[in-house]
mmCIF file of C-alpha atoms and ligand atoms in Angstrom:
data_model
loop_
_atom_site.group_PDB
_atom_site.id
_atom_site.type_symbol
_atom_site.label_atom_id
_atom_site.label_comp_id
_atom_site.label_asym_id
_atom_site.label_seq_id
_atom_site.Cartn_x
_atom_site.Cartn_y
_atom_site.Cartn_z
ATOM 1 C CA MET A 1 51.910 33.591 50.610
ATOM 2 C CA SER A 2 49.280 33.731 47.866
ATOM 3 C CA SER A 3 45.780 33.551 49.396
ATOM 4 C CA LEU A 4 44.850 30.967 46.743
ATOM 5 C CA PHE A 5 47.022 28.419 48.550
ATOM 6 C CA ASP A 6 46.444 29.703 52.095
ATOM 7 C CA LEU A 7 45.079 27.104 54.529
ATOM 8 C CA SER A 8 44.892 29.399 57.585
ATOM 9 C CA GLY A 9 41.952 28.559 59.848
ATOM 10 C CA LYS A 10 41.616 25.061 58.371
ATOM 11 C CA ILE A 11 42.118 21.789 60.192
ATOM 12 C CA ALA A 12 43.661 18.890 58.257
ATOM 13 C CA LEU A 13 43.704 15.252 59.378
ATOM 14 C CA VAL A 14 46.677 13.315 57.995
ATOM 15 C CA THR A 15 46.906 9.543 58.381
ATOM 16 C CA GLY A 16 50.329 7.910 58.259
ATOM 17 C CA ALA A 17 51.717 11.078 59.847
ATOM 18 C CA SER A 18 54.371 9.283 61.894
ATOM 19 C CA ARG A 19 56.966 9.090 59.100
ATOM 20 C CA GLY A 20 57.662 9.264 55.378
ATOM 21 C CA ILE A 21 55.133 10.909 53.096
ATOM 22 C CA GLY A 22 52.483 11.499 55.784
ATOM 23 C CA LYS A 23 54.919 13.292 58.053
ATOM 24 C CA ALA A 24 56.149 15.525 55.220
ATOM 25 C CA LEU A 25 52.564 16.362 54.246
ATOM 26 C CA ALA A 26 51.569 17.175 57.837
ATOM 27 C CA VAL A 27 54.464 19.618 58.141
ATOM 28 C CA GLY A 28 53.841 21.015 54.645
ATOM 29 C CA LEU A 29 50.153 21.661 55.336
ATOM 30 C CA ALA A 30 51.178 23.448 58.573
ATOM 31 C CA GLU A 31 53.637 25.603 56.617
ATOM 32 C CA HIS A 32 50.670 26.728 54.546
ATOM 33 C CA GLY A 33 48.584 27.603 57.605
ATOM 34 C CA ALA A 34 46.652 24.455 58.590
ATOM 35 C CA ASP A 35 46.339 22.999 62.076
ATOM 36 C CA VAL A 36 46.860 19.251 61.902
ATOM 37 C CA VAL A 37 45.392 16.072 63.419
ATOM 38 C CA LEU A 38 48.105 13.405 63.329
ATOM 39 C CA VAL A 39 47.087 9.752 62.986
ATOM 40 C CA ALA A 40 49.163 6.530 62.907
ATOM 41 C CA ARG A 41 49.846 3.721 65.377
ATOM 42 C CA THR A 42 53.112 4.949 66.929
ATOM 43 C CA LYS A 43 52.503 7.735 69.459
ATOM 44 C CA GLU A 44 56.184 8.596 70.025
ATOM 45 C CA ALA A 45 56.703 9.138 66.298
ATOM 46 C CA LEU A 46 53.527 11.232 66.054
ATOM 47 C CA ASP A 47 54.825 13.341 68.950
ATOM 48 C CA ARG A 48 57.969 14.019 66.909
ATOM 49 C CA THR A 49 55.863 15.109 63.925
ATOM 50 C CA ALA A 50 53.836 17.334 66.274
ATOM 51 C CA VAL A 51 57.005 19.158 67.352
ATOM 52 C CA GLU A 52 57.789 19.954 63.699
ATOM 53 C CA VAL A 53 54.227 21.087 62.964
ATOM 54 C CA GLU A 54 54.100 23.275 66.060
ATOM 55 C CA ALA A 55 57.408 24.877 65.029
ATOM 56 C CA HIS A 56 55.318 26.536 62.289
ATOM 57 C CA GLY A 57 53.015 28.017 64.939
ATOM 58 C CA ARG A 58 50.193 25.562 64.219
ATOM 59 C CA ARG A 59 48.104 23.450 66.595
ATOM 60 C CA THR A 60 48.266 19.650 66.614
ATOM 61 C CA TRP A 61 46.153 16.812 67.947
ATOM 62 C CA VAL A 62 48.085 13.543 68.323
ATOM 63 C CA LYS A 63 45.649 10.657 67.798
ATOM 64 C CA PRO A 64 47.299 7.222 67.819
ATOM 65 C CA PHE A 65 44.994 4.704 66.164
ATOM 66 C CA ASP A 66 45.282 1.447 64.209
ATOM 67 C CA LEU A 67 43.297 2.040 61.018
ATOM 68 C CA ALA A 68 43.289 -1.706 60.341
ATOM 69 C CA HIS A 69 40.473 -1.811 62.913
ATOM 70 C CA VAL A 70 38.100 -0.611 60.221
ATOM 71 C CA PRO A 71 34.776 -1.068 62.077
ATOM 72 C CA GLN A 72 36.112 1.200 64.877
ATOM 73 C CA ILE A 73 36.916 4.092 62.520
ATOM 74 C CA PRO A 74 33.534 5.884 62.829
ATOM 75 C CA GLU A 75 33.827 5.960 66.639
ATOM 76 C CA PHE A 76 37.448 7.099 66.392
ATOM 77 C CA TYR A 77 36.415 9.863 63.990
ATOM 78 C CA ARG A 78 33.666 11.040 66.370
ATOM 79 C CA SER A 79 36.326 11.531 69.045
ATOM 80 C CA VAL A 80 38.394 13.584 66.578
ATOM 81 C CA VAL A 81 35.393 15.825 65.832
ATOM 82 C CA GLU A 82 34.644 16.248 69.542
ATOM 83 C CA GLU A 83 38.212 17.380 70.229
ATOM 84 C CA THR A 84 38.740 19.582 67.186
ATOM 85 C CA GLY A 85 35.252 20.872 66.392
ATOM 86 C CA GLY A 86 35.505 19.392 62.874
ATOM 87 C CA VAL A 87 38.062 18.622 60.189
ATOM 88 C CA ASP A 88 38.147 20.536 56.864
ATOM 89 C CA ILE A 89 40.756 18.513 54.954
ATOM 90 C CA LEU A 90 41.240 14.727 55.057
ATOM 91 C CA VAL A 91 44.511 13.352 53.697
ATOM 92 C CA ASN A 92 44.595 9.529 53.513
ATOM 93 C CA VAL A 93 48.247 8.518 53.478
ATOM 94 C CA ALA A 94 48.611 5.413 55.706
ATOM 95 C CA GLY A 95 49.357 2.364 53.594
ATOM 96 C CA ILE A 96 51.334 -0.864 53.534
ATOM 97 C CA GLN A 97 53.029 -3.111 51.014
ATOM 98 C CA ARG A 98 53.284 -6.929 51.097
ATOM 99 C CA ARG A 99 55.617 -8.225 48.394
ATOM 100 C CA ALA A 100 55.027 -11.600 46.698
ATOM 101 C CA LEU A 101 54.207 -12.842 43.232
ATOM 102 C CA ALA A 102 50.484 -13.309 42.604
ATOM 103 C CA LEU A 103 50.866 -17.105 42.698
ATOM 104 C CA ASP A 104 52.439 -16.971 46.162
ATOM 105 C CA LEU A 105 50.626 -14.177 48.022
ATOM 106 C CA THR A 106 48.673 -15.446 51.044
ATOM 107 C CA LEU A 107 45.051 -14.514 51.584
ATOM 108 C CA GLU A 108 46.099 -13.065 54.938
ATOM 109 C CA ASP A 109 48.509 -10.629 53.265
ATOM 110 C CA TRP A 110 45.958 -9.817 50.551
ATOM 111 C CA ASN A 111 43.326 -8.978 53.173
ATOM 112 C CA GLU A 112 45.748 -6.943 55.283
ATOM 113 C CA VAL A 113 46.675 -4.712 52.337
ATOM 114 C CA LEU A 114 43.117 -4.265 51.094
ATOM 115 C CA GLU A 115 41.816 -3.510 54.609
ATOM 116 C CA LEU A 116 44.261 -0.683 55.299
ATOM 117 C CA ASN A 117 44.927 0.693 51.813
ATOM 118 C CA LEU A 118 41.321 0.667 50.607
ATOM 119 C CA SER A 119 38.618 -0.259 53.176
ATOM 120 C CA ALA A 120 39.996 2.032 55.902
ATOM 121 C CA VAL A 121 40.206 4.898 53.387
ATOM 122 C CA PHE A 122 36.591 4.378 52.320
ATOM 123 C CA VAL A 123 35.258 4.247 55.882
ATOM 124 C CA LEU A 124 37.256 7.315 56.955
ATOM 125 C CA CYS A 125 36.040 9.239 53.887
ATOM 126 C CA GLN A 126 32.498 8.205 54.778
ATOM 127 C CA ALA A 127 32.813 9.373 58.412
ATOM 128 C CA PHE A 128 34.370 12.658 57.220
ATOM 129 C CA ALA A 129 31.665 13.304 54.596
ATOM 130 C CA ARG A 130 28.803 12.484 56.959
ATOM 131 C CA GLU A 131 30.094 15.043 59.471
ATOM 132 C CA ARG A 132 30.690 17.678 56.778
ATOM 133 C CA ILE A 133 27.247 17.206 55.238
ATOM 134 C CA GLY A 134 25.603 17.145 58.685
ATOM 135 C CA SER A 135 27.232 20.444 59.669
ATOM 136 C CA GLY A 136 26.688 22.030 56.235
ATOM 137 C CA LYS A 137 30.377 22.680 55.712
ATOM 138 C CA PRO A 138 32.634 22.027 52.700
ATOM 139 C CA GLY A 139 35.293 19.328 52.725
ATOM 140 C CA ARG A 140 38.428 18.402 50.821
ATOM 141 C CA ILE A 141 39.681 14.833 50.562
ATOM 142 C CA ILE A 142 43.071 13.906 49.155
ATOM 143 C CA ASN A 143 43.839 10.206 48.820
ATOM 144 C CA ILE A 144 47.339 8.954 48.148
ATOM 145 C CA GLY A 145 47.488 6.709 45.102
ATOM 146 C CA SER A 146 50.566 5.366 43.345
ATOM 147 C CA LEU A 147 51.877 4.546 39.892
ATOM 148 C CA MET A 148 49.991 1.308 40.613
ATOM 149 C CA CYS A 149 46.776 3.272 40.020
ATOM 150 C CA GLU A 150 47.748 2.789 36.363
ATOM 151 C CA GLY A 151 49.920 -0.303 36.058
ATOM 152 C CA HIS A 152 51.612 -3.153 37.833
ATOM 153 C CA ARG A 153 55.087 -4.366 38.749
ATOM 154 C CA PRO A 154 55.349 -8.075 39.658
ATOM 155 C CA THR A 155 55.405 -8.776 43.443
ATOM 156 C CA THR A 156 52.894 -6.078 44.383
ATOM 157 C CA VAL A 157 49.562 -7.648 43.379
ATOM 158 C CA ALA A 158 47.526 -6.715 46.487
ATOM 159 C CA TYR A 159 49.036 -3.237 46.536
ATOM 160 C CA THR A 160 48.261 -2.738 42.838
ATOM 161 C CA ALA A 161 44.675 -3.859 43.420
ATOM 162 C CA SER A 162 44.344 -1.499 46.389
ATOM 163 C CA LYS A 163 45.722 1.521 44.510
ATOM 164 C CA GLY A 164 43.574 0.766 41.464
ATOM 165 C CA GLY A 165 40.734 0.806 43.981
ATOM 166 C CA ILE A 166 41.883 4.186 45.327
ATOM 167 C CA ARG A 167 41.772 5.610 41.810
ATOM 168 C CA GLN A 168 38.179 4.511 41.267
ATOM 169 C CA LEU A 169 37.067 5.277 44.838
ATOM 170 C CA THR A 170 38.367 8.825 44.403
ATOM 171 C CA LYS A 171 36.304 9.242 41.236
ATOM 172 C CA ALA A 172 33.185 7.644 42.736
ATOM 173 C CA LEU A 173 33.204 9.821 45.848
ATOM 174 C CA ALA A 174 33.961 12.941 43.788
ATOM 175 C CA VAL A 175 30.899 12.294 41.641
ATOM 176 C CA GLU A 176 28.589 11.513 44.568
ATOM 177 C CA TRP A 177 29.730 14.289 46.905
ATOM 178 C CA ALA A 178 30.329 17.253 44.564
ATOM 179 C CA ARG A 179 26.798 18.463 45.347
ATOM 180 C CA TYR A 180 27.847 18.862 49.011
ATOM 181 C CA ASP A 181 30.949 20.881 48.129
ATOM 182 C CA ILE A 182 33.158 17.972 49.084
ATOM 183 C CA ARG A 183 35.958 17.712 46.539
ATOM 184 C CA VAL A 184 37.764 14.365 46.314
ATOM 185 C CA ASN A 185 41.098 14.014 44.530
ATOM 186 C CA ALA A 186 44.206 11.848 44.697
ATOM 187 C CA VAL A 187 47.910 12.497 44.517
ATOM 188 C CA ALA A 188 49.750 9.545 43.002
ATOM 189 C CA PRO A 189 53.476 9.560 43.761
ATOM 190 C CA GLY A 190 56.176 7.910 41.728
ATOM 191 C CA TYR A 191 59.066 6.235 43.554
ATOM 192 C CA ILE A 192 59.714 8.197 46.761
ATOM 193 C CA ALA A 193 62.561 7.610 49.221
ATOM 194 C CA THR A 194 60.863 6.376 52.421
ATOM 195 C CA GLU A 195 60.937 3.377 54.757
ATOM 196 C CA MET A 196 58.418 1.615 52.487
ATOM 197 C CA THR A 197 60.810 1.717 49.536
ATOM 198 C CA GLN A 198 63.979 1.038 51.564
ATOM 199 C CA PRO A 199 64.115 -2.615 50.360
ATOM 200 C CA LEU A 200 64.125 -1.365 46.748
ATOM 201 C CA ARG A 201 66.805 1.229 47.423
ATOM 202 C CA ASP A 202 68.912 -1.395 49.221
ATOM 203 C CA ASN A 203 68.884 -3.544 46.067
ATOM 204 C CA PRO A 204 71.402 -2.010 43.608
ATOM 205 C CA GLU A 205 69.602 -3.464 40.580
ATOM 206 C CA LEU A 206 66.229 -2.053 41.569
ATOM 207 C CA ASP A 207 67.715 1.253 42.661
ATOM 208 C CA ASP A 208 69.388 1.560 39.280
ATOM 209 C CA TRP A 209 66.159 0.575 37.492
ATOM 210 C CA VAL A 210 64.250 3.389 39.248
ATOM 211 C CA ARG A 211 66.914 5.954 38.359
ATOM 212 C CA ARG A 212 67.073 4.841 34.702
ATOM 213 C CA ARG A 213 63.288 4.564 34.256
ATOM 214 C CA ALA A 214 62.429 7.976 35.764
ATOM 215 C CA PRO A 215 63.151 10.751 33.244
ATOM 216 C CA MET A 216 64.311 12.972 36.109
ATOM 217 C CA GLY A 217 66.876 10.298 36.934
ATOM 218 C CA ARG A 218 66.323 10.104 40.694
ATOM 219 C CA TRP A 219 63.993 9.122 43.510
ATOM 220 C CA GLY A 220 61.465 11.680 44.703
ATOM 221 C CA GLU A 221 61.572 13.117 48.215
ATOM 222 C CA PRO A 222 58.465 13.123 50.465
ATOM 223 C CA ARG A 223 58.506 16.938 50.560
ATOM 224 C CA GLU A 224 58.051 17.073 46.780
ATOM 225 C CA LEU A 225 54.432 15.942 47.264
ATOM 226 C CA VAL A 226 53.507 18.928 49.440
ATOM 227 C CA GLY A 227 52.774 21.312 46.554
ATOM 228 C CA ALA A 228 50.275 18.955 44.927
ATOM 229 C CA VAL A 229 48.473 18.285 48.211
ATOM 230 C CA VAL A 230 48.313 21.965 49.198
ATOM 231 C CA PHE A 231 46.942 22.732 45.718
ATOM 232 C CA LEU A 232 44.178 20.137 46.085
ATOM 233 C CA ALA A 233 43.401 21.192 49.675
ATOM 234 C CA SER A 234 43.116 24.901 48.872
ATOM 235 C CA GLU A 235 41.026 27.337 46.849
ATOM 236 C CA ALA A 236 43.639 27.085 44.086
ATOM 237 C CA SER A 237 41.847 23.909 42.957
ATOM 238 C CA SER A 238 38.263 25.163 43.423
ATOM 239 C CA TYR A 239 37.017 23.503 40.167
ATOM 240 C CA VAL A 240 39.049 20.299 40.452
ATOM 241 C CA THR A 241 37.463 17.082 41.667
ATOM 242 C CA GLY A 242 37.825 13.405 40.754
ATOM 243 C CA HIS A 243 41.361 14.057 39.531
ATOM 244 C CA ILE A 244 44.408 11.829 39.960
ATOM 245 C CA LEU A 245 47.484 14.060 40.049
ATOM 246 C CA TYR A 246 50.701 12.133 39.304
ATOM 247 C CA VAL A 247 53.869 13.443 40.929
ATOM 248 C CA ASP A 248 56.328 11.023 39.394
ATOM 249 C CA GLY A 249 59.326 12.797 37.859
ATOM 250 C CA GLY A 250 57.887 12.037 34.402
ATOM 251 C CA TRP A 251 57.629 8.273 34.964
ATOM 252 C CA LEU A 252 54.244 7.707 33.306
ATOM 253 C CA ALA A 253 55.153 9.844 30.317
ATOM 254 C CA ASN A 254 58.194 7.684 29.620
ATOM 255 C CA LEU A 255 57.565 4.876 27.151
HETATM 256 N N1 LIG B 301 57.197 5.602 49.043
HETATM 257 C C1 LIG B 301 56.753 5.512 47.813
HETATM 258 O O1 LIG B 301 57.522 5.384 46.841
HETATM 259 C C2 LIG B 301 55.276 5.575 47.534
HETATM 260 C C3 LIG B 301 54.895 5.655 46.202
HETATM 261 C C4 LIG B 301 53.529 5.724 45.909
HETATM 262 C C5 LIG B 301 52.612 5.717 46.922
HETATM 263 N N2 LIG B 301 53.026 5.645 48.223
HETATM 264 C C6 LIG B 301 51.980 5.638 49.246
HETATM 265 O O2 LIG B 301 52.219 6.670 50.180
HETATM 266 C C7 LIG B 301 51.699 6.283 51.442
HETATM 267 C C8 LIG B 301 52.786 6.450 52.496
HETATM 268 O O3 LIG B 301 53.907 5.688 52.105
HETATM 269 P P1 LIG B 301 55.357 5.874 52.756
HETATM 270 O O4 LIG B 301 56.297 5.534 51.678
HETATM 271 O O5 LIG B 301 55.437 7.160 53.478
HETATM 272 O O6 LIG B 301 55.318 4.632 53.776
HETATM 273 P P2 LIG B 301 55.950 4.419 55.209
HETATM 274 O O7 LIG B 301 57.187 5.210 55.384
HETATM 275 O O8 LIG B 301 56.000 2.940 55.388
HETATM 276 O O9 LIG B 301 54.820 5.035 56.166
HETATM 277 C C9 LIG B 301 53.574 4.413 56.303
HETATM 278 C C10 LIG B 301 52.729 5.187 57.283
HETATM 279 O O10 LIG B 301 51.478 4.495 57.472
HETATM 280 C C11 LIG B 301 51.271 4.299 58.861
HETATM 281 N N3 LIG B 301 50.532 3.064 59.079
HETATM 282 C C12 LIG B 301 50.879 1.816 58.682
HETATM 283 N N4 LIG B 301 49.988 0.916 59.114
HETATM 284 C C13 LIG B 301 49.044 1.625 59.806
HETATM 285 C C14 LIG B 301 47.866 1.260 60.510
HETATM 286 N N5 LIG B 301 47.464 -0.018 60.585
HETATM 287 N N6 LIG B 301 47.140 2.236 61.112
HETATM 288 C C15 LIG B 301 47.548 3.514 61.060
HETATM 289 N N7 LIG B 301 48.647 3.927 60.391
HETATM 290 C C16 LIG B 301 49.386 2.991 59.788
HETATM 291 C C17 LIG B 301 52.672 4.232 59.448
HETATM 292 O O11 LIG B 301 52.693 4.594 60.816
HETATM 293 P P3 LIG B 301 52.759 3.555 62.044
HETATM 294 O O12 LIG B 301 53.684 2.449 61.661
HETATM 295 O O13 LIG B 301 53.254 4.422 63.160
HETATM 296 O O14 LIG B 301 51.350 3.110 62.250
HETATM 297 C C18 LIG B 301 53.385 5.307 58.642
HETATM 298 O O15 LIG B 301 53.116 6.571 59.177
HETATM 299 C C19 LIG B 301 51.190 4.859 51.281
HETATM 300 O O16 LIG B 301 49.799 4.877 51.040
HETATM 301 C C20 LIG B 301 51.928 4.367 50.055
HETATM 302 O O17 LIG B 301 51.215 3.374 49.389
HETATM 303 C C21 LIG B 301 54.337 5.555 48.554
#
């Protein structure tokens, strides 16, 4: 393995690690040498991810937690630091979708999406950065964006607002924290085959639309995001911060 991409000796915390993209990233980071803290609500599913991570000879800490409880995140993060001694790489993956046209979306659904997809990410980044700065150590943050960092598809208004927020939050934190050697970037996936997108894949019209619109002619797989995240977590990206890296099969390039 090239040392540029080697994460040996590093600890990564991955939210949303119970399935889909977060699970693939947790295993992928372990393949590149990182020990991994696994966060989501469902302990049994996190335990299954832990088995896959440990198969690569890496350590895991299974930390079930509901990130929608935003005010409790700092206390939760303190417990992570106590157990691990400190996290080097924070990967914010947990996210939800609530589908409705803008005229119909309830305030409850709007708040739920914004709380988890944006507020929880901000507060976790803050807890991470405070610990890193306090201990004089560098940090790497990778947020998961979306094509909705750039545009919108009707029925995803809260999600689009949250991912637009992730784009700007990533830039804001990168600018403020570069002086502490905390690099903040985002990986923005195109359409990836996971539980979140199952309703789209179950609808033949939408499934066909995704395949026709993506120049590569197919859905992405969660594992295809690993390379971008390892790049941004490692020395290979030592002069990259505030960047939104699209992994979308050419989607955004396609007019
Ligand atoms: N799939 C795509 O096409 C796509 C495209 C662009 C961006 N993304 C983004 O990628 C991320 C992951 O998406 P995915 O497709 O992998 O979704 P997914 O399969 O639905 O997984 C979502 C993850 O978030 C966790 N989660 C949900 N609510 C949580 C909460 N309140 N507290 C803690 N964890 C919570 C879930 O675990 P528990 O249920 O166990 O808590 C699960 O691990 C999201 O941010 C999504 O916006 C996905």
